[in-house]
Amino acid sequence: MKVKKSLALGMAACMGMQLLCACSRQRTDKIEKVQMGVTCYDQSDTFISSVIDSLKEQLGQYQNEGVTATVTVMDAAGLQRTQNDQIEELISSGCNVLCVNLVDRTDPSEIIDLARKNNVPIIFFNREPVAEDMLQWSELYYVGAYAEQSGVLQGELAAEAIKADNGIDRNRDGKIQYVVLEGEPGHQDAIIRTETAVNTLKENGILLEKLSYGIANWSRAQAQNRMTQMIGQHGDKIELVLGNNDDMVLGAIDTYEKLNFTKASWPVFFGIDGTDVGLEAVLDGRLAGTVYNDKEGQAGAMVKLAVALVIGEGMDEIEFEDDRYIYLPYRKVTSGNAGEFLAE
Ligand code: BGC
Ligand code: CA
């Protein structure tokens, strides 16, 4: 009972605050306190945790521009229900802008309703809601990257490597025997990356033979298991491993190392992300290449947009696609430039 009452009081106070915010947003005086609430689908995800680190760092830099900024980060640990509750908590604690990395990108309605009721804008990131859901309210934004481009660039990197080194076709049959490690089914980046990478290889004249694929849900540990199964089936016939992200190809490499395969019978590996561990693997030659998923660019766009939404200034400086979307481009990474990315 007591809990309920204080919650109700808290909510009332918070709604009061939101009203104040709404009013002052219409007036000309600036709200200088940005209170950002972030919730992510799983904070143990290597790429997501690095986006959040960069976001905290870049939000901190706004302090000296006369804006006070705080950020609260929550981990939904794979449960949409938990994430919905976190949104309620973040709003009650006074957050005036939300950054949401959905657990289930097809299920944002409850979150959108809560945000709309309290007039707190949402910036979705990395896990893109479907277009109809983005139309549920005018204060919804998305920051991410072009999924197709990442697959095209990965396919080009692999094609360039195969053309430059005929030793990759180890059995000299003129075809490249390959396997794919795929991210979560239903994620906008998983299927598209696979399809566009494979099509790009074909368009570049590479003959392919698909031996197998494994769904490893972006996870290094799951990829180790999938790779063990695929090696069990195909032994040393695998010449190329494409991964929808770096963590999964690193898991595949872990398996080759654990099974003591000689380097001469390793396939070549290509990832996507350019996480720190991925870049290091490119530099030490275990990973032939990766595609940079611009975490700093995405975090920077979120911070800029969040500040503009709260203080009501600077929106006209932001370039959107279809009014509410910001997509950052991917870039190719090889051993020649991986060091520069590591320094970013
Ligand atoms: C990244 C993956 C990450 C996933 C999480 C993708 O864009 O490439 O590394 O696990 O997003 O949603
Ligand atoms: Ca071959």
mmCIF file of C-alpha atoms and ligand atoms in Angstrom:
data_model
loop_
_atom_site.group_PDB
_atom_site.id
_atom_site.type_symbol
_atom_site.label_atom_id
_atom_site.label_comp_id
_atom_site.label_asym_id
_atom_site.label_seq_id
_atom_site.Cartn_x
_atom_site.Cartn_y
_atom_site.Cartn_z
ATOM 1 C CA MET A 1 0.000 0.000 0.000
ATOM 2 C CA LYS A 2 2.707 2.350 1.133
ATOM 3 C CA VAL A 3 4.748 1.492 -1.921
ATOM 4 C CA LYS A 4 1.807 2.140 -4.190
ATOM 5 C CA LYS A 5 1.155 5.491 -2.600
ATOM 6 C CA SER A 6 4.708 6.683 -2.920
ATOM 7 C CA LEU A 7 4.777 5.458 -6.486
ATOM 8 C CA ALA A 8 1.636 7.423 -7.208
ATOM 9 C CA LEU A 9 3.131 10.496 -5.567
ATOM 10 C CA GLY A 10 6.332 10.006 -7.503
ATOM 11 C CA MET A 11 4.397 9.679 -10.723
ATOM 12 C CA ALA A 12 2.394 12.801 -9.964
ATOM 13 C CA ALA A 13 5.545 14.760 -9.199
ATOM 14 C CA CYS A 14 7.109 13.454 -12.330
ATOM 15 C CA MET A 15 4.106 14.304 -14.466
ATOM 16 C CA GLY A 16 4.242 17.772 -12.986
ATOM 17 C CA MET A 17 7.820 17.974 -14.088
ATOM 18 C CA GLN A 18 7.006 16.760 -17.553
ATOM 19 C CA LEU A 19 4.276 19.363 -17.805
ATOM 20 C CA LEU A 20 6.737 22.011 -16.769
ATOM 21 C CA CYS A 21 9.108 20.711 -19.400
ATOM 22 C CA ALA A 22 6.396 20.729 -22.018
ATOM 23 C CA CYS A 23 5.468 24.312 -21.138
ATOM 24 C CA SER A 24 8.973 25.629 -21.097
ATOM 25 C CA ARG A 25 9.672 23.882 -24.371
ATOM 26 C CA GLN A 26 7.048 26.077 -25.937
ATOM 27 C CA ARG A 27 8.354 29.183 -24.247
ATOM 28 C CA THR A 28 11.674 30.545 -25.348
ATOM 29 C CA ASP A 29 13.670 29.880 -22.161
ATOM 30 C CA LYS A 30 16.025 26.968 -22.455
ATOM 31 C CA ILE A 31 15.832 23.769 -20.453
ATOM 32 C CA GLU A 32 19.437 23.232 -19.634
ATOM 33 C CA LYS A 33 19.156 19.894 -17.912
ATOM 34 C CA VAL A 34 19.195 16.918 -20.198
ATOM 35 C CA GLN A 35 18.210 13.793 -18.296
ATOM 36 C CA MET A 36 18.730 10.913 -20.638
ATOM 37 C CA GLY A 37 17.323 7.467 -19.903
ATOM 38 C CA VAL A 38 18.806 4.571 -21.864
ATOM 39 C CA THR A 39 17.702 0.965 -21.972
ATOM 40 C CA CYS A 40 19.381 -1.681 -24.067
ATOM 41 C CA TYR A 41 18.351 -5.196 -25.099
ATOM 42 C CA ASP A 42 21.418 -6.807 -23.533
ATOM 43 C CA GLN A 43 24.336 -4.940 -22.087
ATOM 44 C CA SER A 44 26.657 -7.917 -22.440
ATOM 45 C CA ASP A 45 26.492 -7.435 -26.242
ATOM 46 C CA THR A 46 29.960 -6.213 -27.234
ATOM 47 C CA PHE A 47 28.800 -3.724 -29.854
ATOM 48 C CA ILE A 48 25.959 -2.274 -27.763
ATOM 49 C CA SER A 49 28.124 -1.793 -24.687
ATOM 50 C CA SER A 50 30.640 0.118 -26.797
ATOM 51 C CA VAL A 51 27.886 2.357 -28.221
ATOM 52 C CA ILE A 52 26.825 3.137 -24.649
ATOM 53 C CA ASP A 53 30.372 3.921 -23.538
ATOM 54 C CA SER A 54 30.726 6.344 -26.413
ATOM 55 C CA LEU A 55 27.327 7.879 -25.677
ATOM 56 C CA LYS A 56 28.286 8.588 -22.056
ATOM 57 C CA GLU A 57 31.553 10.114 -23.133
ATOM 58 C CA GLN A 58 30.001 12.358 -25.782
ATOM 59 C CA LEU A 59 27.131 13.457 -23.547
ATOM 60 C CA GLY A 60 29.729 14.450 -20.963
ATOM 61 C CA GLN A 61 31.274 16.797 -23.513
ATOM 62 C CA TYR A 62 28.064 18.830 -23.661
ATOM 63 C CA GLN A 63 28.563 19.907 -20.041
ATOM 64 C CA ASN A 64 30.875 22.724 -21.049
ATOM 65 C CA GLU A 65 28.326 24.091 -23.507
ATOM 66 C CA GLY A 66 26.084 25.287 -20.708
ATOM 67 C CA VAL A 67 23.985 22.135 -20.628
ATOM 68 C CA THR A 68 23.883 19.853 -17.616
ATOM 69 C CA ALA A 69 23.511 16.274 -18.665
ATOM 70 C CA THR A 70 22.897 13.070 -16.778
ATOM 71 C CA VAL A 71 22.425 9.598 -18.143
ATOM 72 C CA THR A 72 20.889 6.503 -16.564
ATOM 73 C CA VAL A 73 21.534 3.219 -18.346
ATOM 74 C CA MET A 74 19.444 0.085 -17.824
ATOM 75 C CA ASP A 75 19.891 -3.437 -19.131
ATOM 76 C CA ALA A 76 16.749 -5.310 -20.184
ATOM 77 C CA ALA A 77 18.762 -8.558 -20.304
ATOM 78 C CA GLY A 78 16.727 -9.955 -23.183
ATOM 79 C CA LEU A 79 13.226 -9.387 -21.775
ATOM 80 C CA GLN A 80 10.783 -6.951 -23.392
ATOM 81 C CA ARG A 81 8.619 -7.002 -20.251
ATOM 82 C CA THR A 82 11.603 -5.818 -18.188
ATOM 83 C CA GLN A 83 12.329 -3.098 -20.707
ATOM 84 C CA ASN A 84 8.739 -1.799 -20.568
ATOM 85 C CA ASP A 85 9.044 -1.532 -16.762
ATOM 86 C CA GLN A 86 12.372 0.236 -17.114
ATOM 87 C CA ILE A 87 10.767 2.878 -19.324
ATOM 88 C CA GLU A 88 8.218 3.536 -16.594
ATOM 89 C CA GLU A 89 11.005 3.812 -14.034
ATOM 90 C CA LEU A 90 13.106 6.127 -16.185
ATOM 91 C CA ILE A 91 10.167 8.432 -16.826
ATOM 92 C CA SER A 92 9.218 8.470 -13.114
ATOM 93 C CA SER A 93 12.753 9.406 -12.185
ATOM 94 C CA GLY A 94 12.475 12.522 -14.370
ATOM 95 C CA CYS A 95 14.139 11.556 -17.651
ATOM 96 C CA ASN A 96 13.232 14.034 -20.376
ATOM 97 C CA VAL A 97 14.529 12.014 -23.330
ATOM 98 C CA LEU A 98 14.767 8.244 -23.849
ATOM 99 C CA CYS A 99 17.159 6.153 -25.941
ATOM 100 C CA VAL A 100 15.745 2.707 -26.536
ATOM 101 C CA ASN A 101 17.491 -0.344 -27.950
ATOM 102 C CA LEU A 102 14.404 -2.565 -28.189
ATOM 103 C CA VAL A 103 14.527 -6.189 -27.100
ATOM 104 C CA ASP A 104 11.780 -7.102 -29.558
ATOM 105 C CA ARG A 105 11.831 -4.609 -32.385
ATOM 106 C CA THR A 106 8.289 -5.560 -33.389
ATOM 107 C CA ASP A 107 6.830 -4.792 -29.964
ATOM 108 C CA PRO A 108 7.369 -1.123 -29.021
ATOM 109 C CA SER A 109 3.703 -0.129 -28.493
ATOM 110 C CA GLU A 110 3.663 -0.138 -24.711
ATOM 111 C CA ILE A 111 6.837 1.931 -24.579
ATOM 112 C CA ILE A 112 5.494 4.401 -27.125
ATOM 113 C CA ASP A 113 2.238 4.796 -25.152
ATOM 114 C CA LEU A 114 4.122 5.505 -21.921
ATOM 115 C CA ALA A 115 6.391 8.032 -23.583
ATOM 116 C CA ARG A 116 3.566 9.788 -25.375
ATOM 117 C CA LYS A 117 1.465 10.055 -22.187
ATOM 118 C CA ASN A 118 4.380 11.757 -20.477
ATOM 119 C CA ASN A 119 5.545 13.712 -23.510
ATOM 120 C CA VAL A 120 9.074 12.275 -23.449
ATOM 121 C CA PRO A 121 10.578 11.801 -26.928
ATOM 122 C CA ILE A 122 12.184 8.470 -27.860
ATOM 123 C CA ILE A 123 15.293 7.849 -29.906
ATOM 124 C CA PHE A 124 15.317 4.181 -30.869
ATOM 125 C CA PHE A 125 18.729 2.863 -31.832
ATOM 126 C CA ASN A 126 20.363 -0.184 -33.446
ATOM 127 C CA ARG A 127 17.199 -2.325 -33.425
ATOM 128 C CA GLU A 128 14.886 -0.620 -35.864
ATOM 129 C CA PRO A 129 11.138 -0.593 -35.185
ATOM 130 C CA VAL A 130 8.932 -1.379 -38.162
ATOM 131 C CA ALA A 131 7.794 1.643 -40.174
ATOM 132 C CA GLU A 132 4.157 1.576 -38.973
ATOM 133 C CA ASP A 133 5.243 1.737 -35.353
ATOM 134 C CA MET A 134 7.412 4.748 -36.065
ATOM 135 C CA LEU A 135 4.221 6.473 -37.214
ATOM 136 C CA GLN A 136 2.461 5.950 -33.890
ATOM 137 C CA TRP A 137 3.698 9.316 -32.585
ATOM 138 C CA SER A 138 5.563 12.322 -33.968
ATOM 139 C CA GLU A 139 8.280 12.308 -31.279
ATOM 140 C CA LEU A 140 9.879 9.011 -32.334
ATOM 141 C CA TYR A 141 13.310 8.881 -33.973
ATOM 142 C CA TYR A 142 15.725 6.194 -35.081
ATOM 143 C CA VAL A 143 19.526 6.164 -35.217
ATOM 144 C CA GLY A 144 21.271 3.267 -36.923
ATOM 145 C CA ALA A 145 23.138 2.227 -40.038
ATOM 146 C CA TYR A 146 22.391 0.890 -43.530
ATOM 147 C CA ALA A 147 22.160 -2.902 -43.167
ATOM 148 C CA GLU A 148 22.514 -3.522 -46.890
ATOM 149 C CA GLN A 149 25.661 -1.474 -47.141
ATOM 150 C CA SER A 150 27.370 -3.581 -44.453
ATOM 151 C CA GLY A 151 26.690 -6.760 -46.431
ATOM 152 C CA VAL A 152 27.856 -5.205 -49.698
ATOM 153 C CA LEU A 153 31.111 -4.023 -48.129
ATOM 154 C CA GLN A 154 31.717 -7.402 -46.490
ATOM 155 C CA GLY A 155 31.103 -9.142 -49.820
ATOM 156 C CA GLU A 156 33.500 -6.753 -51.595
ATOM 157 C CA LEU A 157 36.215 -7.328 -48.994
ATOM 158 C CA ALA A 158 35.869 -11.090 -49.359
ATOM 159 C CA ALA A 159 35.835 -10.911 -53.173
ATOM 160 C CA GLU A 160 38.965 -8.739 -53.210
ATOM 161 C CA ALA A 161 40.769 -11.173 -50.895
ATOM 162 C CA ILE A 162 39.742 -14.244 -52.921
ATOM 163 C CA LYS A 163 40.875 -12.637 -56.176
ATOM 164 C CA ALA A 164 44.179 -11.589 -54.671
ATOM 165 C CA ASP A 165 45.022 -14.977 -53.158
ATOM 166 C CA ASN A 166 44.230 -18.178 -55.055
ATOM 167 C CA GLY A 167 45.336 -20.167 -52.008
ATOM 168 C CA ILE A 168 41.956 -19.382 -50.379
ATOM 169 C CA ASP A 169 40.393 -21.964 -52.739
ATOM 170 C CA ARG A 170 42.326 -24.671 -50.949
ATOM 171 C CA ASN A 171 40.974 -27.655 -52.879
ATOM 172 C CA ARG A 172 41.442 -25.799 -56.198
ATOM 173 C CA ASP A 173 37.985 -26.645 -57.503
ATOM 174 C CA GLY A 174 37.336 -23.072 -58.650
ATOM 175 C CA LYS A 175 34.622 -22.581 -56.025
ATOM 176 C CA ILE A 176 34.701 -21.190 -52.531
ATOM 177 C CA GLN A 177 33.115 -23.504 -49.950
ATOM 178 C CA TYR A 178 31.599 -21.233 -47.288
ATOM 179 C CA VAL A 179 29.518 -21.114 -44.129
ATOM 180 C CA VAL A 180 27.676 -18.191 -42.521
ATOM 181 C CA LEU A 181 27.195 -17.346 -38.841
ATOM 182 C CA GLU A 182 23.962 -15.440 -38.504
ATOM 183 C CA GLY A 183 22.629 -12.985 -35.943
ATOM 184 C CA GLU A 184 19.203 -13.106 -34.307
ATOM 185 C CA PRO A 185 16.412 -14.080 -36.669
ATOM 186 C CA GLY A 186 14.128 -11.073 -37.071
ATOM 187 C CA HIS A 187 16.895 -8.490 -36.545
ATOM 188 C CA GLN A 188 17.061 -6.046 -39.473
ATOM 189 C CA ASP A 189 20.816 -6.636 -39.772
ATOM 190 C CA ALA A 190 20.918 -10.451 -39.837
ATOM 191 C CA ILE A 191 19.238 -11.706 -43.023
ATOM 192 C CA ILE A 192 20.070 -8.605 -45.046
ATOM 193 C CA ARG A 193 23.766 -8.810 -44.249
ATOM 194 C CA THR A 194 23.929 -12.448 -45.289
ATOM 195 C CA GLU A 195 21.987 -11.945 -48.508
ATOM 196 C CA THR A 196 23.823 -8.869 -49.678
ATOM 197 C CA ALA A 197 27.274 -10.245 -48.809
ATOM 198 C CA VAL A 198 26.631 -13.450 -50.751
ATOM 199 C CA ASN A 199 25.089 -11.594 -53.711
ATOM 200 C CA THR A 200 28.004 -9.180 -53.834
ATOM 201 C CA LEU A 201 30.482 -12.062 -53.957
ATOM 202 C CA LYS A 202 28.517 -13.581 -56.846
ATOM 203 C CA GLU A 203 28.288 -10.250 -58.680
ATOM 204 C CA ASN A 204 32.056 -10.043 -58.405
ATOM 205 C CA GLY A 205 32.391 -13.313 -60.270
ATOM 206 C CA ILE A 206 33.176 -15.559 -57.300
ATOM 207 C CA LEU A 207 31.714 -19.059 -57.580
ATOM 208 C CA LEU A 208 30.360 -20.174 -54.250
ATOM 209 C CA GLU A 209 29.251 -23.375 -52.621
ATOM 210 C CA LYS A 210 27.279 -22.988 -49.419
ATOM 211 C CA LEU A 211 28.107 -25.785 -47.014
ATOM 212 C CA SER A 212 26.089 -24.682 -44.004
ATOM 213 C CA TYR A 213 24.950 -21.860 -41.753
ATOM 214 C CA GLY A 214 24.464 -21.474 -38.039
ATOM 215 C CA ILE A 215 22.340 -19.030 -36.072
ATOM 216 C CA ALA A 216 24.415 -17.755 -33.167
ATOM 217 C CA ASN A 217 22.376 -14.693 -32.086
ATOM 218 C CA TRP A 218 25.371 -12.284 -32.231
ATOM 219 C CA SER A 219 27.105 -14.273 -29.486
ATOM 220 C CA ARG A 220 30.710 -15.438 -29.426
ATOM 221 C CA ALA A 221 29.937 -18.403 -27.175
ATOM 222 C CA GLN A 222 27.035 -19.607 -29.339
ATOM 223 C CA ALA A 223 29.166 -19.207 -32.457
ATOM 224 C CA GLN A 224 31.831 -21.494 -30.959
ATOM 225 C CA ASN A 225 29.196 -24.212 -30.633
ATOM 226 C CA ARG A 226 27.774 -23.701 -34.121
ATOM 227 C CA MET A 227 31.263 -23.745 -35.614
ATOM 228 C CA THR A 228 32.127 -26.958 -33.756
ATOM 229 C CA GLN A 229 29.032 -28.579 -35.297
ATOM 230 C CA MET A 230 29.836 -27.312 -38.787
ATOM 231 C CA ILE A 231 33.438 -28.517 -38.578
ATOM 232 C CA GLY A 232 32.054 -31.857 -37.370
ATOM 233 C CA GLN A 233 30.063 -32.079 -40.609
ATOM 234 C CA HIS A 234 32.500 -30.592 -43.093
ATOM 235 C CA GLY A 235 35.957 -31.019 -41.577
ATOM 236 C CA ASP A 236 38.612 -28.974 -43.342
ATOM 237 C CA LYS A 237 36.466 -28.309 -46.459
ATOM 238 C CA ILE A 238 35.405 -24.872 -45.202
ATOM 239 C CA GLU A 239 37.324 -22.128 -47.044
ATOM 240 C CA LEU A 240 35.397 -19.005 -46.019
ATOM 241 C CA VAL A 241 33.465 -17.972 -42.905
ATOM 242 C CA LEU A 242 31.192 -14.933 -43.144
ATOM 243 C CA GLY A 243 29.844 -13.609 -39.856
ATOM 244 C CA ASN A 244 27.008 -11.134 -39.398
ATOM 245 C CA ASN A 245 29.159 -9.567 -36.667
ATOM 246 C CA ASP A 246 32.708 -9.684 -35.285
ATOM 247 C CA ASP A 247 31.846 -11.491 -32.065
ATOM 248 C CA MET A 248 30.504 -14.498 -33.974
ATOM 249 C CA VAL A 249 33.529 -14.810 -36.281
ATOM 250 C CA LEU A 250 35.757 -14.482 -33.239
ATOM 251 C CA GLY A 251 33.814 -17.399 -31.732
ATOM 252 C CA ALA A 252 34.484 -19.377 -34.932
ATOM 253 C CA ILE A 253 38.201 -18.548 -34.700
ATOM 254 C CA ASP A 254 38.177 -19.672 -31.030
ATOM 255 C CA THR A 255 36.935 -23.059 -32.250
ATOM 256 C CA TYR A 256 39.692 -23.444 -34.844
ATOM 257 C CA GLU A 257 42.233 -22.562 -32.181
ATOM 258 C CA LYS A 258 40.726 -24.975 -29.667
ATOM 259 C CA LEU A 259 40.678 -27.826 -32.178
ATOM 260 C CA ASN A 260 44.323 -27.169 -33.040
ATOM 261 C CA PHE A 261 43.767 -26.791 -36.771
ATOM 262 C CA THR A 262 47.009 -25.882 -38.508
ATOM 263 C CA LYS A 263 46.921 -22.351 -39.978
ATOM 264 C CA ALA A 264 47.208 -23.884 -43.465
ATOM 265 C CA SER A 265 43.795 -25.503 -43.078
ATOM 266 C CA TRP A 266 42.019 -22.433 -41.654
ATOM 267 C CA PRO A 267 39.357 -20.717 -43.737
ATOM 268 C CA VAL A 268 39.424 -16.923 -44.151
ATOM 269 C CA PHE A 269 37.103 -14.992 -41.844
ATOM 270 C CA PHE A 270 35.181 -11.760 -42.389
ATOM 271 C CA GLY A 271 33.148 -9.912 -39.766
ATOM 272 C CA ILE A 272 31.137 -6.730 -39.334
ATOM 273 C CA ASP A 273 31.370 -4.075 -36.540
ATOM 274 C CA GLY A 274 35.020 -3.279 -35.984
ATOM 275 C CA THR A 275 34.676 -3.653 -32.226
ATOM 276 C CA ASP A 276 37.976 -3.294 -30.375
ATOM 277 C CA VAL A 277 38.408 -7.081 -30.215
ATOM 278 C CA GLY A 278 37.492 -7.342 -33.893
ATOM 279 C CA LEU A 279 40.002 -4.675 -34.918
ATOM 280 C CA GLU A 280 42.730 -6.348 -32.883
ATOM 281 C CA ALA A 281 41.997 -9.630 -34.677
ATOM 282 C CA VAL A 282 42.299 -7.820 -38.027
ATOM 283 C CA LEU A 283 45.629 -6.363 -36.948
ATOM 284 C CA ASP A 284 47.027 -9.719 -35.840
ATOM 285 C CA GLY A 285 45.812 -11.387 -39.045
ATOM 286 C CA ARG A 286 43.245 -13.827 -37.621
ATOM 287 C CA LEU A 287 40.408 -11.849 -39.178
ATOM 288 C CA ALA A 288 40.896 -10.999 -42.865
ATOM 289 C CA GLY A 289 38.626 -7.968 -42.697
ATOM 290 C CA THR A 290 35.615 -6.348 -41.116
ATOM 291 C CA VAL A 291 33.172 -3.515 -41.762
ATOM 292 C CA TYR A 292 33.123 -0.570 -39.392
ATOM 293 C CA ASN A 293 29.765 -0.058 -37.703
ATOM 294 C CA ASP A 294 30.239 3.545 -36.644
ATOM 295 C CA LYS A 295 29.529 3.385 -32.926
ATOM 296 C CA GLU A 296 30.958 6.851 -32.267
ATOM 297 C CA GLY A 297 28.910 8.327 -35.112
ATOM 298 C CA GLN A 298 25.721 6.665 -33.896
ATOM 299 C CA ALA A 299 26.293 7.651 -30.269
ATOM 300 C CA GLY A 300 27.151 11.194 -31.364
ATOM 301 C CA ALA A 301 23.973 11.477 -33.438
ATOM 302 C CA MET A 302 21.900 10.273 -30.479
ATOM 303 C CA VAL A 303 23.478 12.793 -28.136
ATOM 304 C CA LYS A 304 23.060 15.675 -30.559
ATOM 305 C CA LEU A 305 19.445 14.783 -31.225
ATOM 306 C CA ALA A 306 18.654 14.215 -27.535
ATOM 307 C CA VAL A 307 20.077 17.594 -26.556
ATOM 308 C CA ALA A 308 18.244 19.334 -29.395
ATOM 309 C CA LEU A 309 14.949 17.694 -28.445
ATOM 310 C CA VAL A 310 15.248 18.692 -24.803
ATOM 311 C CA ILE A 311 16.569 22.224 -25.114
ATOM 312 C CA GLY A 312 14.464 22.891 -28.186
ATOM 313 C CA GLU A 313 17.355 24.196 -30.260
ATOM 314 C CA GLY A 314 19.492 22.758 -33.035
ATOM 315 C CA MET A 315 16.951 20.446 -34.693
ATOM 316 C CA ASP A 316 17.378 22.300 -37.991
ATOM 317 C CA GLU A 317 21.078 21.410 -38.032
ATOM 318 C CA ILE A 318 20.339 17.692 -38.023
ATOM 319 C CA GLU A 319 19.941 15.880 -41.318
ATOM 320 C CA PHE A 320 17.192 13.292 -41.268
ATOM 321 C CA GLU A 321 16.021 10.753 -43.770
ATOM 322 C CA ASP A 322 12.239 10.532 -43.971
ATOM 323 C CA ASP A 323 12.049 13.171 -41.225
ATOM 324 C CA ARG A 324 13.015 10.926 -38.296
ATOM 325 C CA TYR A 325 15.782 8.562 -39.326
ATOM 326 C CA ILE A 326 19.541 9.011 -39.060
ATOM 327 C CA TYR A 327 21.721 6.359 -40.712
ATOM 328 C CA LEU A 328 25.498 6.384 -40.384
ATOM 329 C CA PRO A 329 27.572 4.865 -43.189
ATOM 330 C CA TYR A 330 29.742 1.757 -42.798
ATOM 331 C CA ARG A 331 33.403 1.603 -43.857
ATOM 332 C CA LYS A 332 35.712 -1.246 -44.909
ATOM 333 C CA VAL A 333 38.450 -2.335 -42.520
ATOM 334 C CA THR A 334 41.567 -4.312 -43.453
ATOM 335 C CA SER A 335 44.944 -4.751 -41.786
ATOM 336 C CA GLY A 336 46.004 -1.582 -43.636
ATOM 337 C CA ASN A 337 43.644 0.780 -41.800
ATOM 338 C CA ALA A 338 42.453 -1.154 -38.686
ATOM 339 C CA GLY A 339 44.892 0.771 -36.490
ATOM 340 C CA GLU A 340 43.238 4.081 -37.375
ATOM 341 C CA PHE A 341 39.835 2.771 -36.328
ATOM 342 C CA LEU A 342 41.213 1.442 -33.063
ATOM 343 C CA ALA A 343 42.384 4.948 -32.265
ATOM 344 C CA GLU A 344 38.920 6.512 -32.894
HETATM 345 C C1 BGC B 1 25.642 -5.395 -34.495
HETATM 346 C C2 BGC B 1 25.810 -6.614 -33.619
HETATM 347 C C3 BGC B 1 24.936 -6.467 -32.404
HETATM 348 C C4 BGC B 1 23.491 -6.210 -32.788
HETATM 349 C C5 BGC B 1 22.627 -5.981 -31.575
HETATM 350 C C6 BGC B 1 24.180 -5.217 -34.827
HETATM 351 O O1 BGC B 1 24.001 -4.056 -35.592
HETATM 352 O O2 BGC B 1 26.375 -5.547 -35.671
HETATM 353 O O3 BGC B 1 27.131 -6.782 -33.209
HETATM 354 O O4 BGC B 1 25.017 -7.656 -31.643
HETATM 355 O O5 BGC B 1 23.429 -5.096 -33.649
HETATM 356 O O6 BGC B 1 21.342 -5.548 -31.882
HETATM 357 CA CA CA B 2 37.188 -24.634 -53.131
#
